[in-house]
Amino acid sequence: MSNEAPLLLAALEAAWAEGKQTALATVVRVIGSAYRREGAKMLVREDGGSACMISGGCLEQEMIEIAMQILARGRAERTIFDYNEEKTWWPGCGGTVEVWVEPVEPQGLLHRWLQEATDSEPSVLATVLAGGEGRVWLKPNGALEGQITPFELHEQVVRIARQMQGGTSRPTTRYVQEAEVFFDVSSPIPELVLFGAGHDAKPMANQALVLGFKVTVVDARPELLQGFEGCQTIQAAHDEYAQKISLTPRQHVIIMNHHLDIDRQALRFALESPARYVGMLGPRNRLEKILDALKNQGFVPNPEQLARLRNPIGLDIGAESPEEIALAALAEIVALQRGFRGGFLNDKKAGIHEATSVSVL
């Protein structure tokens, strides 16, 4: 949802500026196969305008009509789409999609949750769909807002929300006591830090922006930092990293200076930081030379640091051009974020949306 949140918020503000009411449609349950999963969102205006998608295009027009009716009634409702392969205008996924549609009020709980959904830490919004009433927002700092009735249900929902916030959970609907509750988990905007602003850094940065990453580019050469539209740029030599750059556990680092000594400094800096992913562009024997040089300087990465280090980076697609290398590298990061191994879906025995046992970044 991190990628959608800015688009949804911009569409909300634009609609309200024009005096238009809005409704948010959220996928709360998928049974079988469907184009998008739980947590997918779409905004609908009272005049039929919309932003974002809850499917591959097969549900949107009907969803707009339903949402406009719900806006007119002024209350939240659930609607169910049962894919029927005999309806040729649908893709024939063979699944059922349940969508919760609700009016959005300026500065209401839902609006404020969306505003903070891109924070550095996840938060959980739990909404009772049936068997009770209300919703509760578990904020990143552990504070609670909202209320669910009955109180016994509220307490149990909060316990589940806290468990989900501390792990790697995705949005899901659960049965809690006699109630159905949708737990929506926000995903902070992923961040990518590129050490090196060479000719191959621009395709990497541009594709990362398209995928919704916040991108920072670091290089000592000011002339190379020009032209990175939409990115933060930091002019810093290797001996200035500590004073100019602060890496966080939410950041993914790719080192691509194409200079052994500078890459060595950048690698040590990244490994000594809490950055969740540290990728070194280039072949494995080059990394081994850099690690040997670091060992001679007295720095030997510990097992935790080595677990975050990736080299060579990217999925094995035979990438050659800078654009292909960027595609492979970013695909690896997305796969690791979501607990997938990559590879060919054609060879996968499980469902296409089912994660593997890979650790989630």
Coordinates of C-alpha atoms in Angstrom, one line a residue:
M1 CA 0.0 0.0 0.0
S2 CA 3.0 2.3 0.4
N3 CA 3.1 2.9 -3.4
E4 CA -0.6 3.7 -3.5
A5 CA -0.9 6.0 -0.4
P6 CA 0.6 9.1 -2.0
L7 CA -1.6 8.7 -5.1
L8 CA -4.7 8.1 -3.0
L9 CA -4.0 11.1 -0.8
A10 CA -3.4 13.3 -3.8
A11 CA -6.7 12.2 -5.3
L12 CA -8.5 12.8 -2.0
E13 CA -7.2 16.3 -1.7
A14 CA -8.1 17.1 -5.3
A15 CA -11.6 15.8 -4.9
W16 CA -12.2 17.7 -1.7
A17 CA -10.8 20.9 -3.2
E18 CA -13.5 20.6 -5.8
G19 CA -16.2 19.9 -3.2
K20 CA -16.6 16.2 -4.2
Q21 CA -17.3 13.4 -1.8
T22 CA -15.1 10.3 -2.0
A23 CA -15.3 6.6 -1.1
L24 CA -12.4 4.2 -0.6
A25 CA -12.7 0.6 -1.9
T26 CA -10.4 -1.9 -0.2
V27 CA -10.0 -5.6 -1.1
V28 CA -10.6 -7.4 2.3
R29 CA -10.7 -11.0 1.2
V30 CA -9.7 -13.1 -1.9
I31 CA -10.8 -16.7 -2.3
G32 CA -9.0 -18.4 -5.1
S33 CA -7.2 -16.5 -7.8
A34 CA -7.4 -12.8 -8.4
Y35 CA -5.3 -10.1 -10.0
R36 CA -4.7 -8.2 -6.7
R37 CA -4.7 -9.3 -3.1
E38 CA -6.0 -8.1 0.2
G39 CA -5.2 -4.5 1.0
A40 CA -5.5 -3.2 -2.6
K41 CA -7.3 0.1 -2.8
M42 CA -9.2 2.3 -5.2
L43 CA -10.6 5.8 -4.6
V44 CA -13.9 6.7 -6.2
R45 CA -15.4 10.3 -6.5
E46 CA -19.1 11.1 -6.4
D47 CA -18.7 12.2 -10.1
G48 CA -17.3 8.9 -11.2
G49 CA -13.6 9.8 -11.2
S50 CA -11.2 7.3 -9.7
A51 CA -7.6 6.6 -8.7
C52 CA -5.7 3.4 -8.4
M53 CA -7.0 -0.1 -9.1
I54 CA -8.3 -3.2 -7.2
S55 CA -8.0 -5.5 -10.2
G56 CA -6.5 -5.7 -13.6
G57 CA -9.3 -3.6 -15.0
C58 CA -12.2 -6.0 -14.9
L59 CA -13.8 -4.7 -11.7
E60 CA -13.2 -1.0 -11.8
Q61 CA -16.1 0.2 -13.8
E62 CA -18.6 -1.8 -11.7
M63 CA -16.8 -0.7 -8.6
I64 CA -17.2 2.9 -9.5
E65 CA -21.0 2.5 -9.9
I66 CA -21.3 0.6 -6.6
A67 CA -19.2 3.1 -4.7
M68 CA -21.2 6.0 -6.1
Q69 CA -24.4 4.3 -4.7
I70 CA -22.7 3.7 -1.4
L71 CA -21.7 7.4 -1.2
A72 CA -25.3 8.3 -1.8
R73 CA -26.4 6.1 1.1
G74 CA -23.6 7.4 3.3
R75 CA -22.5 4.2 5.0
A76 CA -19.8 1.6 4.6
E77 CA -20.8 -1.7 2.9
R78 CA -19.2 -4.9 1.7
T79 CA -19.6 -6.0 -1.9
I80 CA -18.6 -9.4 -3.4
F81 CA -17.4 -10.0 -6.9
D82 CA -17.6 -13.7 -7.9
Y83 CA -15.4 -14.3 -11.0
N84 CA -17.3 -16.3 -13.6
E85 CA -15.2 -17.6 -16.4
E86 CA -18.2 -17.6 -18.7
K87 CA -18.3 -13.8 -18.5
T88 CA -16.0 -13.1 -21.4
W89 CA -15.3 -9.5 -20.3
W90 CA -13.7 -10.8 -17.1
P91 CA -10.3 -12.5 -17.2
G92 CA -11.6 -15.8 -15.8
C93 CA -9.3 -15.9 -12.7
G94 CA -11.8 -18.2 -11.0
G95 CA -11.8 -16.4 -7.7
T96 CA -14.0 -14.4 -5.4
V97 CA -13.1 -10.8 -4.3
E98 CA -14.7 -9.1 -1.3
V99 CA -14.4 -5.3 -1.2
W100 CA -15.2 -3.0 1.7
V101 CA -16.4 0.4 0.5
E102 CA -16.7 3.4 2.8
P103 CA -17.0 7.1 2.5
V104 CA -13.9 9.0 3.5
E105 CA -14.2 12.1 5.7
P106 CA -11.5 14.8 5.9
Q107 CA -9.4 14.2 9.0
G108 CA -11.4 11.2 9.9
L109 CA -9.6 8.1 11.2
L110 CA -9.3 6.5 7.8
H111 CA -7.9 9.7 6.2
R112 CA -5.3 10.2 9.0
W113 CA -4.2 6.6 8.8
L114 CA -3.6 7.0 5.1
Q115 CA -1.6 10.2 5.8
E116 CA 0.7 8.3 8.1
A117 CA 0.7 5.0 6.2
T118 CA 4.1 5.9 4.7
D119 CA 5.9 6.5 8.0
S120 CA 9.1 4.7 8.8
E121 CA 7.3 2.0 10.9
P122 CA 4.2 0.0 10.1
S123 CA 0.8 0.6 11.7
V124 CA -2.3 -1.4 11.7
L125 CA -5.9 -0.3 11.1
A126 CA -8.4 -3.0 12.2
T127 CA -12.0 -2.6 10.9
V128 CA -15.0 -4.8 12.0
L129 CA -16.8 -6.0 8.9
A130 CA -19.4 -8.1 10.7
G131 CA -20.3 -9.3 14.2
G132 CA -19.4 -6.0 16.0
E133 CA -18.8 -2.4 15.3
G134 CA -16.0 0.1 15.0
R135 CA -12.3 0.2 14.1
V136 CA -9.1 0.8 16.0
W137 CA -5.8 2.2 14.7
L138 CA -2.6 0.9 16.3
K139 CA 0.0 3.6 15.6
P140 CA 3.7 3.1 15.0
N141 CA 4.5 4.3 18.6
G142 CA 2.0 1.8 20.1
A143 CA -0.7 4.4 20.8
L144 CA -4.3 3.5 20.0
E145 CA -7.1 5.5 18.5
G146 CA -10.7 4.4 17.9
Q147 CA -12.9 1.9 19.6
I148 CA -14.5 -1.5 18.8
T149 CA -17.6 -2.9 20.5
P150 CA -18.1 -5.1 22.3
F151 CA -15.1 -4.4 24.6
E152 CA -14.0 -8.0 24.7
L153 CA -13.7 -8.0 20.9
H154 CA -11.7 -4.7 21.1
E155 CA -9.2 -6.2 23.5
Q156 CA -8.6 -9.3 21.4
V157 CA -8.3 -7.2 18.1
V158 CA -5.7 -5.0 19.7
R159 CA -3.7 -8.0 20.8
I160 CA -3.7 -9.4 17.3
A161 CA -2.9 -6.0 15.8
R162 CA 0.2 -5.7 18.1
Q163 CA 1.4 -9.1 17.0
M164 CA 1.0 -8.1 13.3
Q165 CA 2.7 -4.8 13.8
G166 CA 5.8 -6.5 15.2
G167 CA 6.1 -9.0 12.4
T168 CA 6.0 -9.2 8.6
S169 CA 2.2 -9.6 8.3
R170 CA 0.2 -8.5 5.3
P171 CA -3.4 -7.2 5.2
T172 CA -5.9 -10.0 6.0
T173 CA -9.4 -10.7 7.3
R174 CA -9.7 -12.9 10.3
Y175 CA -12.5 -14.3 12.4
V176 CA -12.1 -13.0 16.0
Q177 CA -14.6 -14.5 18.4
E178 CA -17.9 -14.2 16.4
A179 CA -16.7 -11.2 14.3
E180 CA -15.0 -10.7 11.0
V181 CA -12.2 -8.2 11.3
F182 CA -10.0 -6.8 8.5
F183 CA -6.5 -5.9 9.6
D184 CA -4.9 -3.5 7.2
V185 CA -1.1 -3.2 7.7
S186 CA 0.6 -0.1 6.3
S187 CA 3.9 -0.6 4.5
P188 CA 6.4 2.3 4.7
I189 CA 7.8 3.6 1.4
P190 CA 10.8 1.5 0.5
E191 CA 14.1 3.4 0.2
L192 CA 17.0 2.9 -2.1
V193 CA 20.5 4.5 -1.6
L194 CA 22.8 4.3 -4.6
F195 CA 26.5 4.9 -3.9
G196 CA 27.8 6.0 -7.3
A197 CA 26.2 8.3 -9.9
G198 CA 27.7 6.8 -13.0
H199 CA 25.9 6.3 -16.3
D200 CA 24.2 3.1 -15.1
A201 CA 22.8 4.7 -11.9
K202 CA 20.2 6.7 -13.8
P203 CA 18.3 3.7 -15.1
M204 CA 18.5 2.2 -11.6
A205 CA 17.1 5.3 -10.0
N206 CA 14.4 5.9 -12.6
Q207 CA 13.1 2.3 -12.4
A208 CA 13.1 2.5 -8.6
L209 CA 11.1 5.7 -8.6
V210 CA 8.5 4.0 -10.9
L211 CA 8.3 1.1 -8.3
G212 CA 7.6 3.6 -5.6
F213 CA 11.0 3.8 -3.9
K214 CA 12.4 6.9 -2.3
V215 CA 15.8 7.2 -4.0
T216 CA 19.0 8.8 -2.7
V217 CA 22.1 9.0 -4.9
V218 CA 25.6 9.6 -3.3
D219 CA 28.7 10.6 -5.2
A220 CA 31.6 12.9 -4.6
R221 CA 31.4 14.4 -8.2
P222 CA 28.8 17.2 -8.4
E223 CA 28.6 17.1 -12.2
L224 CA 27.4 13.5 -12.1
L225 CA 24.7 14.2 -9.6
Q226 CA 22.9 16.4 -12.1
G227 CA 19.8 15.0 -13.8
F228 CA 18.5 12.7 -11.1
E229 CA 14.9 14.0 -11.2
G230 CA 12.8 13.0 -8.2
C231 CA 15.8 11.8 -6.2
Q232 CA 17.7 13.2 -3.3
T233 CA 21.3 13.7 -4.1
I234 CA 24.2 13.9 -1.6
Q235 CA 27.6 15.1 -2.6
A236 CA 30.0 13.2 -0.3
A237 CA 33.4 11.7 -0.6
H238 CA 34.1 8.4 1.1
D239 CA 35.6 10.1 4.1
E240 CA 32.4 12.3 4.5
Y241 CA 29.9 9.4 4.6
A242 CA 29.6 9.4 8.4
Q243 CA 28.9 13.1 8.7
K244 CA 26.6 13.4 5.7
I245 CA 24.7 10.1 5.5
S246 CA 22.7 8.3 8.1
L247 CA 21.5 4.9 6.9
T248 CA 18.4 3.3 8.5
P249 CA 16.9 -0.2 8.8
R250 CA 14.4 0.7 6.1
Q251 CA 17.0 1.4 3.4
H252 CA 18.4 -0.8 0.7
V253 CA 21.9 0.1 -0.5
I254 CA 23.5 -0.7 -3.9
I255 CA 27.1 0.1 -4.3
M256 CA 28.0 1.0 -7.9
N257 CA 31.0 3.4 -7.9
H258 CA 33.0 1.2 -10.2
H259 CA 36.1 2.1 -8.2
L260 CA 37.7 -0.5 -6.0
D261 CA 38.9 1.9 -3.2
I262 CA 35.7 3.9 -3.1
D263 CA 33.5 0.8 -3.2
R264 CA 35.6 -0.6 -0.4
Q265 CA 34.8 2.4 1.8
A266 CA 31.2 2.4 0.8
L267 CA 30.8 -1.3 1.6
R268 CA 32.3 -1.0 5.0
F269 CA 30.1 2.1 5.8
A270 CA 27.0 0.2 4.6
L271 CA 27.7 -3.0 6.5
E272 CA 28.4 -1.1 9.7
S273 CA 25.0 0.6 9.3
P274 CA 21.6 -1.0 10.0
A275 CA 20.7 -0.9 6.3
R276 CA 18.6 -4.0 5.6
Y277 CA 20.1 -4.8 2.2
V278 CA 23.6 -4.1 1.0
G279 CA 24.2 -5.0 -2.7
M280 CA 27.5 -4.8 -4.4
L281 CA 27.4 -4.5 -8.2
G282 CA 29.9 -6.6 -10.1
P283 CA 31.2 -10.2 -10.1
R284 CA 32.0 -12.2 -7.0
N285 CA 35.7 -12.2 -7.4
R286 CA 35.7 -8.4 -7.3
L287 CA 33.8 -8.5 -4.0
E288 CA 36.4 -11.0 -2.7
K289 CA 39.2 -8.6 -3.5
I290 CA 37.4 -5.8 -1.6
L291 CA 36.7 -8.1 1.4
D292 CA 40.4 -9.1 1.5
A293 CA 41.4 -5.4 1.4
L294 CA 39.0 -4.7 4.3
K295 CA 40.4 -7.6 6.3
N296 CA 43.9 -6.2 5.8
Q297 CA 42.5 -3.0 7.4
G298 CA 41.2 -4.9 10.3
F299 CA 37.5 -5.1 9.3
V300 CA 36.0 -8.5 9.0
P301 CA 32.2 -8.6 8.5
N302 CA 30.3 -10.6 11.1
P303 CA 27.6 -13.2 10.2
E304 CA 24.8 -10.7 10.6
Q305 CA 26.5 -8.2 8.3
L306 CA 27.2 -10.9 5.7
A307 CA 23.6 -12.0 5.8
R308 CA 22.6 -8.6 4.5
L309 CA 25.2 -8.5 1.8
R310 CA 24.3 -9.6 -1.7
N311 CA 26.7 -10.2 -4.6
P312 CA 26.3 -10.5 -7.5
I313 CA 23.0 -8.7 -7.2
G314 CA 19.8 -9.3 -9.1
L315 CA 17.7 -12.1 -10.5
D316 CA 19.4 -14.3 -13.1
I317 CA 17.8 -13.0 -16.3
G318 CA 21.0 -12.6 -18.4
A319 CA 21.0 -8.8 -17.9
E320 CA 23.6 -6.9 -19.9
S321 CA 22.5 -3.3 -20.4
P322 CA 22.2 -0.8 -17.6
E323 CA 18.4 -1.0 -17.9
E324 CA 18.3 -4.8 -17.7
I325 CA 20.7 -4.8 -14.7
A326 CA 18.4 -2.3 -13.0
L327 CA 15.4 -4.5 -13.7
A328 CA 17.2 -7.6 -12.3
A329 CA 18.5 -5.8 -9.2
L330 CA 15.2 -4.2 -8.2
A331 CA 13.3 -7.4 -8.9
E332 CA 15.6 -9.1 -6.4
I333 CA 14.9 -6.4 -3.8
V334 CA 11.1 -6.6 -4.3
A335 CA 11.2 -10.4 -4.1
L336 CA 13.2 -10.4 -0.9
Q337 CA 10.9 -7.7 0.6
R338 CA 7.9 -10.0 0.1
G339 CA 9.5 -13.3 0.9
F340 CA 9.7 -14.7 -2.6
R341 CA 12.7 -16.4 -4.3
G342 CA 12.2 -15.0 -7.8
G343 CA 12.5 -17.4 -10.7
F344 CA 9.9 -18.6 -13.2
L345 CA 6.3 -18.6 -12.2
N346 CA 5.9 -21.4 -14.8
D347 CA 7.9 -23.7 -12.5
K348 CA 6.1 -22.7 -9.3
K349 CA 3.8 -25.4 -7.9
A350 CA 2.2 -23.2 -5.2
G351 CA -0.1 -20.2 -6.0
I352 CA 1.5 -17.3 -7.6
H353 CA 0.8 -15.0 -4.6
E354 CA 2.1 -17.5 -2.1
A355 CA 5.5 -16.5 -0.5
T356 CA 8.3 -18.9 0.1
S357 CA 10.4 -19.4 3.1
V358 CA 12.9 -16.6 2.1
S359 CA 13.4 -14.1 4.9
V360 CA 11.5 -10.9 4.4
L361 CA 13.7 -7.8 4.3

